Short mmCIF file of C-alpha atoms and ligand atoms in Angstrom, two decimals:
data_model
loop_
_atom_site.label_atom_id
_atom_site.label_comp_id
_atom_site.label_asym_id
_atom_site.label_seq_id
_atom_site.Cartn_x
_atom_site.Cartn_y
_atom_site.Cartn_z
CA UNK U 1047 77.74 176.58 141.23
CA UNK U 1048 79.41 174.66 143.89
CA UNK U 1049 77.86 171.39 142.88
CA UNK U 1050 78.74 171.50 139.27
CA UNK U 1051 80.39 169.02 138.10
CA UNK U 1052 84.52 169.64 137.33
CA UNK U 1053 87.88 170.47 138.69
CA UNK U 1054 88.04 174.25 138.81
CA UNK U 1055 91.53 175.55 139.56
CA UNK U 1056 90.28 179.19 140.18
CA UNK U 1057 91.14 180.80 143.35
CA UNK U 1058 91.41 185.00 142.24
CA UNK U 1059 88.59 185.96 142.35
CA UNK U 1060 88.10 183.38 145.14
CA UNK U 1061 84.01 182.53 145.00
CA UNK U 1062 83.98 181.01 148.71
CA UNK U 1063 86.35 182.66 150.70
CA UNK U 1064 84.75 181.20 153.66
CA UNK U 1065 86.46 177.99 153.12
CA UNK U 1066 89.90 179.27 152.42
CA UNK U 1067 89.16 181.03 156.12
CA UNK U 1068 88.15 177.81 157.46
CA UNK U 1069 91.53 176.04 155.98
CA UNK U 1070 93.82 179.24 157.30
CA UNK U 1071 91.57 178.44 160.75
CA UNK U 1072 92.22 174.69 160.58
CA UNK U 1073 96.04 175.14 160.32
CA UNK U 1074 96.51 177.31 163.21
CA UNK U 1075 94.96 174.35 165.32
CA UNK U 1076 97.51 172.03 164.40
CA UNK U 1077 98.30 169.26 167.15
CA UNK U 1078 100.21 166.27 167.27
CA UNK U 1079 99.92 162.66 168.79
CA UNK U 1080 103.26 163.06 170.16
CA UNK U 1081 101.71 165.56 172.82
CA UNK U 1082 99.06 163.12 174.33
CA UNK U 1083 100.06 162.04 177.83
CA UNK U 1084 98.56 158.65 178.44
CA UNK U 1085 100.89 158.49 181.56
CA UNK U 1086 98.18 157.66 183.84
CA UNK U 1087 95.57 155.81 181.28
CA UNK U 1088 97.44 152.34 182.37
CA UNK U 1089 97.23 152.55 185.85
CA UNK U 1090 93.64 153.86 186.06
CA UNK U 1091 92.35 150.87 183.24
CA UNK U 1092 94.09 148.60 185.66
CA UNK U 1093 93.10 149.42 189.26
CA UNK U 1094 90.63 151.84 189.15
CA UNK U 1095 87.89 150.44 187.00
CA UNK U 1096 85.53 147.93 187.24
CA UNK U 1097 84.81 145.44 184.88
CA UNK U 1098 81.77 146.61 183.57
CA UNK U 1099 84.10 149.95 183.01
CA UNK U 1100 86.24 148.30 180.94
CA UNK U 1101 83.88 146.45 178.93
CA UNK U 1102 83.05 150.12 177.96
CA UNK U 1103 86.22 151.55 176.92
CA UNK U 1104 87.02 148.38 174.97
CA UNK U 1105 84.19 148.63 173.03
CA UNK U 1106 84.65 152.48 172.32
CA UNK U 1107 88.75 151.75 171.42
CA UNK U 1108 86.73 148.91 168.94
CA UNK U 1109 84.50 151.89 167.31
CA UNK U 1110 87.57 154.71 167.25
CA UNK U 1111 89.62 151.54 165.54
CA UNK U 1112 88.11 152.09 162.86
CA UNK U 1113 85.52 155.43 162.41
CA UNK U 1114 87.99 157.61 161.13
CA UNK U 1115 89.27 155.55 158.42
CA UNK U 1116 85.62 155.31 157.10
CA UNK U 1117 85.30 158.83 157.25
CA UNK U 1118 88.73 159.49 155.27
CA UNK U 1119 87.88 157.05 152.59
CA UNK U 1120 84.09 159.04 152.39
CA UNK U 1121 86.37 162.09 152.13
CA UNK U 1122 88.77 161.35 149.49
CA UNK U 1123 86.18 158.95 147.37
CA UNK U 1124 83.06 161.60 147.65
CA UNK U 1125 83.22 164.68 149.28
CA UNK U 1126 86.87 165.35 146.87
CA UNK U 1127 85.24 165.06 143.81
CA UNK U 1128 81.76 166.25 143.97
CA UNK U 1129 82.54 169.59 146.12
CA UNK U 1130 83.71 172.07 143.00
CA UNK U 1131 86.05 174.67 144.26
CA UNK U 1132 89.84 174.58 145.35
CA UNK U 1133 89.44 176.67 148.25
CA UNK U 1134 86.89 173.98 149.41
CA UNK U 1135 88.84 170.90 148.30
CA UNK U 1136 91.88 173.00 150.26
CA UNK U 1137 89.99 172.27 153.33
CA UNK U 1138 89.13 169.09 152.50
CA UNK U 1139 92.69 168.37 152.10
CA UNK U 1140 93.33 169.66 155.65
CA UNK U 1141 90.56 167.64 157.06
CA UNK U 1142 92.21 164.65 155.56
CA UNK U 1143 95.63 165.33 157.39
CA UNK U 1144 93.55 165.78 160.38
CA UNK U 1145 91.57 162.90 160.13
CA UNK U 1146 94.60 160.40 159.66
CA UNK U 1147 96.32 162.45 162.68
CA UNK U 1148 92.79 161.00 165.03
CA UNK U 1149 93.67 157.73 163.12
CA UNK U 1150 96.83 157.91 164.60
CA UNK U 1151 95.83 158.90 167.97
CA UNK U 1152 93.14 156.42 168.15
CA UNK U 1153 96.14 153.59 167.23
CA UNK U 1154 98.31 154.25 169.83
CA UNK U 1155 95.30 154.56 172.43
CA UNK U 1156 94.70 150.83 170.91
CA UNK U 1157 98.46 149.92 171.38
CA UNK U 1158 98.64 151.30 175.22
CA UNK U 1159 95.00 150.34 176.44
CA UNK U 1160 94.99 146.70 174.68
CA UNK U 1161 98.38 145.12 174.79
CA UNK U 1162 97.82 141.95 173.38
CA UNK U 1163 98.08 141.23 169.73
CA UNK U 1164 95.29 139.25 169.48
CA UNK U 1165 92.82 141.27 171.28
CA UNK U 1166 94.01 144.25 169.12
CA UNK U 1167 93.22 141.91 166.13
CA UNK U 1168 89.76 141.90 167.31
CA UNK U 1169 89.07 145.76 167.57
CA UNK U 1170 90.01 145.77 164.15
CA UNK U 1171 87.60 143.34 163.26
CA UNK U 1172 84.65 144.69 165.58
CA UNK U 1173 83.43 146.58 162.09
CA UNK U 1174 82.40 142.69 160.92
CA UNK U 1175 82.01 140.75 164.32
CA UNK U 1176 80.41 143.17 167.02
CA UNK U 1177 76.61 144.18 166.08
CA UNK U 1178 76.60 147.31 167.77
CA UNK U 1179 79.96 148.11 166.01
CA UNK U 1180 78.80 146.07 162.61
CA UNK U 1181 75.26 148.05 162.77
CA UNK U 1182 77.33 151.90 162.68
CA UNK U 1183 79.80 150.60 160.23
CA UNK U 1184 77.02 149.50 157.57
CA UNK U 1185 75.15 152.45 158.10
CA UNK U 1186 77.83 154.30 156.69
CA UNK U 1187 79.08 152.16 154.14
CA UNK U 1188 75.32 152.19 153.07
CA UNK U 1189 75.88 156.01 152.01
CA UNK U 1190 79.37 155.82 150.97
CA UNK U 1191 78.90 153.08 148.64
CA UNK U 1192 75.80 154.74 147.49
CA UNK U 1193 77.45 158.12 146.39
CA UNK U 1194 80.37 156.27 144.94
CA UNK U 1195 77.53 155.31 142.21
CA UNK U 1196 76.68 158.33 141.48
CA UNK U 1197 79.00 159.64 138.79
CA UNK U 1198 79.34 163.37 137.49
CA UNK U 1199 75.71 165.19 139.85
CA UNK U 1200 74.35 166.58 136.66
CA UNK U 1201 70.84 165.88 137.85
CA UNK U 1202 69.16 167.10 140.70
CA UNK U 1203 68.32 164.15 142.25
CA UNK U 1204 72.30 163.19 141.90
CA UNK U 1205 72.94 166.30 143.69
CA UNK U 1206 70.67 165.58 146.52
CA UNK U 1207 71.67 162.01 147.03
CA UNK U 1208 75.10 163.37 146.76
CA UNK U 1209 73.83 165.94 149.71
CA UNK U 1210 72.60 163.37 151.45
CA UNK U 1211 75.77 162.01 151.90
CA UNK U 1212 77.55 164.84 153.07
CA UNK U 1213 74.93 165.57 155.45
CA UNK U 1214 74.96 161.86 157.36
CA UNK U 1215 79.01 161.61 157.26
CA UNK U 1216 78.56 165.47 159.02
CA UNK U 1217 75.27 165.08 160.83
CA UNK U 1218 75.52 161.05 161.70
CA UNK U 1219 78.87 160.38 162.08
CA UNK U 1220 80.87 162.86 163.22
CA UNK U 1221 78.42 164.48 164.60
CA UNK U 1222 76.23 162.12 166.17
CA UNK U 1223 78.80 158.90 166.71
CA UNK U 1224 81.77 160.32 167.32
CA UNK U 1225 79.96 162.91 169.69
CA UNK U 1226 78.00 159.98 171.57
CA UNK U 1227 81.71 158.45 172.14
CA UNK U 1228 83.35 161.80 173.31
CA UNK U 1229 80.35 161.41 175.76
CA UNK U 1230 81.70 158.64 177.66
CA UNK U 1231 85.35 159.81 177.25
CA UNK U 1232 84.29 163.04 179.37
CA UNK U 1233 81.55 161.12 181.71
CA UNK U 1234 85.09 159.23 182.71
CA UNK U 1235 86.98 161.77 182.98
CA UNK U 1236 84.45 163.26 185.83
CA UNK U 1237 84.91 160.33 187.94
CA UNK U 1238 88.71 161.45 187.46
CA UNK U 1239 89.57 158.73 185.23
CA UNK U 1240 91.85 158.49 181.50
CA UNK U 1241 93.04 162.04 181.70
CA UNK U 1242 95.11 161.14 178.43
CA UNK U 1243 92.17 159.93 176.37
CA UNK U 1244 90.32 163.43 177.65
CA UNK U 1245 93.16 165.64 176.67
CA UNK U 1246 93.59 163.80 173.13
CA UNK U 1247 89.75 164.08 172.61
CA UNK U 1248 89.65 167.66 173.36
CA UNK U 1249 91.75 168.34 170.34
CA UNK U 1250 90.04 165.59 167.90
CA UNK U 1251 86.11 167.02 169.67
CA UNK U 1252 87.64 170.59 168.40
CA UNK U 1253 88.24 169.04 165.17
CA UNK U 1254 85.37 167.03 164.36
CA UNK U 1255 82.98 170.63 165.17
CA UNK U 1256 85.55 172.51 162.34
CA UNK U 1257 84.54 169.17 159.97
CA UNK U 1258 80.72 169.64 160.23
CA UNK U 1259 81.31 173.61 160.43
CA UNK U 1260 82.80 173.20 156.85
CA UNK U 1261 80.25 170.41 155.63
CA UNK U 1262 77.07 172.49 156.83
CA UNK U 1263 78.49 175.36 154.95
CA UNK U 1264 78.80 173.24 151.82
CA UNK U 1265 75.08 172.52 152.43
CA UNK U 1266 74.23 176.29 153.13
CA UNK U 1267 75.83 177.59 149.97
CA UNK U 1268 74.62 174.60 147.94
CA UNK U 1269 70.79 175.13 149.07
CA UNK U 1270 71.25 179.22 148.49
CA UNK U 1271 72.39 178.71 144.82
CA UNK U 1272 69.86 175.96 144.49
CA UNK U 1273 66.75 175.87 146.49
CA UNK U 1274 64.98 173.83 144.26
CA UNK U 1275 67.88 171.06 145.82
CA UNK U 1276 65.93 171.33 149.37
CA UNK U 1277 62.43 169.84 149.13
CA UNK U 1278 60.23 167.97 151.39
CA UNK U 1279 61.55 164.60 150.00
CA UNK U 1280 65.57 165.91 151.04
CA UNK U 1281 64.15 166.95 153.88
CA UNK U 1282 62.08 163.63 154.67
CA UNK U 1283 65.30 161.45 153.62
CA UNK U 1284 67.30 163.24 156.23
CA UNK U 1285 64.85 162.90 158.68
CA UNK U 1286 64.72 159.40 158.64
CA UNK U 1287 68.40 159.07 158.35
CA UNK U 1288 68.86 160.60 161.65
CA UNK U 1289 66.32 158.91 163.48
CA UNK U 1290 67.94 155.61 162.23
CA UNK U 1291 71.80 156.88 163.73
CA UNK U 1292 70.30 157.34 166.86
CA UNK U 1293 68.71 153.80 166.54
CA UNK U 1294 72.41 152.67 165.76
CA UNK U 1295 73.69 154.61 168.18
CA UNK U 1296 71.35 154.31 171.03
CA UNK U 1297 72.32 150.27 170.16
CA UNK U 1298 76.07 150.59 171.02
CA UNK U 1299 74.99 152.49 174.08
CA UNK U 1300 73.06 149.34 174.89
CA UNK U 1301 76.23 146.96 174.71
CA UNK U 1302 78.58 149.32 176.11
CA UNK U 1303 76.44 150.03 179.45
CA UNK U 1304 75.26 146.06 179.49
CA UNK U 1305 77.48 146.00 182.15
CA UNK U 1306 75.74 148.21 184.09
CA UNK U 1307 78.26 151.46 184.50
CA UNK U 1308 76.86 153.43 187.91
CA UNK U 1309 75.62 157.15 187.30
CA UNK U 1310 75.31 156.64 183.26
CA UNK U 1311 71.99 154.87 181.74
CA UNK U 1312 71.38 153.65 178.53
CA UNK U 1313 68.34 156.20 178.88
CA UNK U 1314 70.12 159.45 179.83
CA UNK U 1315 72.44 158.37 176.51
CA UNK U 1316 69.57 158.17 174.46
CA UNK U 1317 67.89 161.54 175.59
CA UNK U 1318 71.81 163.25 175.11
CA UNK U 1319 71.61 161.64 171.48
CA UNK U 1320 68.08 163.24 170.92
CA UNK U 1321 69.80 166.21 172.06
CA UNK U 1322 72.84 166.39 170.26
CA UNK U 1323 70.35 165.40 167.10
CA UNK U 1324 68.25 168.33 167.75
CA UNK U 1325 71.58 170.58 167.18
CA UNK U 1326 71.77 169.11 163.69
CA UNK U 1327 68.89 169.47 162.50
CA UNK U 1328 69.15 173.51 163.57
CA UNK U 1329 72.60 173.74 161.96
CA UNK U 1330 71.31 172.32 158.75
CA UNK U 1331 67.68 174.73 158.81
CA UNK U 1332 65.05 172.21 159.89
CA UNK U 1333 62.93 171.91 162.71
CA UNK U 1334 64.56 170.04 165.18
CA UNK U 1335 63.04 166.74 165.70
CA UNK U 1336 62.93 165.35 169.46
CA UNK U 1337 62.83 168.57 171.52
CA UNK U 1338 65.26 166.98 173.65
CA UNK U 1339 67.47 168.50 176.91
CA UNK U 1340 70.92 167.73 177.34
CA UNK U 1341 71.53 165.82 180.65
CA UNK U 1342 74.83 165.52 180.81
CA UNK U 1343 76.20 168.49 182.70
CA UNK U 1344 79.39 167.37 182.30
CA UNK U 1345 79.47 167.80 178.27
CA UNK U 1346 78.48 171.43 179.02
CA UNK U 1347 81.62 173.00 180.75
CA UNK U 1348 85.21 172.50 179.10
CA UNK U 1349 88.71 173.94 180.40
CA UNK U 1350 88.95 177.32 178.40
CA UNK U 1351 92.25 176.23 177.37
CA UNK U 1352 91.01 173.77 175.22
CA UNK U 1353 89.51 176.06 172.76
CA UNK U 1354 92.52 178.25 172.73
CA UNK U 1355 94.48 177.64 169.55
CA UNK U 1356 98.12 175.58 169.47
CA UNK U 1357 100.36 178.40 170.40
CA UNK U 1358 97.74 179.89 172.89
CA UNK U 1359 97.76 176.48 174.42
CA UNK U 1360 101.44 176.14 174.29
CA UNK U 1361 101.57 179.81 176.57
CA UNK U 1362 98.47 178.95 178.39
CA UNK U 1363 99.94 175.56 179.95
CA UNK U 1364 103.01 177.70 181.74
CA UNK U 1365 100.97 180.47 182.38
CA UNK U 1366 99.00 180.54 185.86
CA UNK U 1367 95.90 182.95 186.08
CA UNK U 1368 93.73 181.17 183.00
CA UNK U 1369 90.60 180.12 184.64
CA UNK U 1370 87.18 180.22 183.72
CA UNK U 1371 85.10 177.71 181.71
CA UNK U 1372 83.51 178.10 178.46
CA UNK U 1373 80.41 176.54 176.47
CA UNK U 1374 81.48 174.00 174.25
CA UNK U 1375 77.67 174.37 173.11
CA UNK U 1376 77.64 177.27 171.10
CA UNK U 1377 80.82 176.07 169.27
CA UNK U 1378 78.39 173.08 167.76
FE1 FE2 J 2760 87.93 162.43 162.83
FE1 FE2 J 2761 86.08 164.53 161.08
#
């Protein structure tokens, strides 16, 4: 079983070839950082936003800073060892690459937006001295630190704590934090502003959907070779887990709207976290929890480009005659 404990080298016959799809899948989206244009980022953060504007973005450059770093360590330190079959820790390998590559990104949006030295210093150290920041950070260090503990999941209770786990660092964090920030990323880029942090989080948005494909997959296959696993107590812990990472989240909404940003509330953020909740709880089996509508129009419509693949993309940008928009809802 997938959960077993070990290091099984065994790909023919391949038991999941789903995730040796999903790696072959991953690979053809290949990007680079290299290919962000943050031509016009400067002159936009510097004459075309208010303050209370760019109170938000430096709080969001303070979360990016450091979110992907906590979800490579969970990676490498958790997911690596517990998830039992090479084509799976394949993909995990790929996900690594690709989550240092938005560690990269994320560093040189730090270096262009924030100049100073000093001020970077601080974005680094938002994790320990920002509470909104501080609160998401120890959330997830709660349930990294927890599965480190765990050891070899002989037991079923291991195995669900271990689940538990995978399902917040899918569920909470990439899918609910990261997803709350591309939020404001694409609420600026309707008032025509940052076109170079929009185009960079197309590709890492793209991403982080193929990372909680792959980790609610893990949690499909796990629960069909062991239903036993999923019980009203996994179900009850999860529950509660997500209600408390929209707490968190709904938090650093708080601070990054104190300044009172025009045509986004702290209450529309809230009901688009409910939302984007609801679509986890569906992707993992469960009844979804809020019953919440999405009211942000402008996270419903993305460039059909931007789901093309790298070479597609390539074509596509010297092509003229690719129009149309696609749902980026039924791709999470
Ligand atoms: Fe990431
Ligand atoms: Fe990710």
């Amino acid at each position: 079983m997938l959960l077993d404990p070990g290091l099984d080298l065994t790909l023919r016959p391949m038991r999941y070839p789903q995730f040796y799809e999903m790696y072959r899948a991953a690979i053809r989206n290949t990007w680079t950082v290299e290919e962000v244009d943050f031509g016009t980022d400067t002159a936009d953060l510097q004459t075309k936003m208010s303050d209370a504007d760019r109170h938000l973005i430096q709080r969001l450059v303070a979360f990016f800073a450091t979110g992907d770093s906590i979800v490579a360590n969970n990676l490498v330190l958790n997911l690596y060892e517990h998830v039992n079959a090479p084509e799976a820790r394949m993909y995990l390998s790929r996900q690594l690459y690709e989550e240092a590559l938005h560690v990269q990104f994320y560093l040189t949006l730090l270096d262009t937006y924030v100049p100073d030295p000093d001020e970077r210093a601080k974005a680094f150290a938002a994790v320990e001295n920002i509470p909104s920041i501080r609160a998401k950070a120890q959330f997830a260090m709660k349930w990294l630190d927890s599965a480190r503990e765990l050891g070899p999941l002989h037991t079923k209770e291991q195995r669900r704590k271990f689940l538990l786990n995978l399902v917040c660092f899918a569920s909470c964090i990439e899918g609910l934090f990261f997803f709350g920030a591309f939020a404001y990323v694409y609420f600026l880029r309707s008032r025509g502003l940052l076109h170079g942090l929009a185009g960079g989080t197309n590709w890492v948005f793209r991403d982080e959907s193929a990372h909680m494909a792959f980790a609610f997959e893990v949690v499909k296959v796990a629960r069909e070779e062991e239903p036993d696993l999923f019980d009203a107590s996994l179900a009850e812990r999860i529950g509660q887990m997500i209600d408390e990472a929209v707490a968190c989240e709904t938090l650093f909404a708080e601070d990054l709207l104190s300044g009172g940003v025009a045509g986004l509330s702290v209450r529309d953020m809230r009901t688009y976290l409910e939302f984007v909740a609801d679509q986890r709880f569906i992707q993992l089996g469960l009844p979804v929890r809020y019953h919440a509508k999405n009211p942000f129009g402008f996270m419903e419509q993305q460039d059909v480009q931007e789901l093309a693949n790298f070479f597609e993309r390539r074509v596509s940008a010297y092509q003229i005659g690719v129009t149309g928009e696609v749902s980026l809802d039924s791709a999470f």
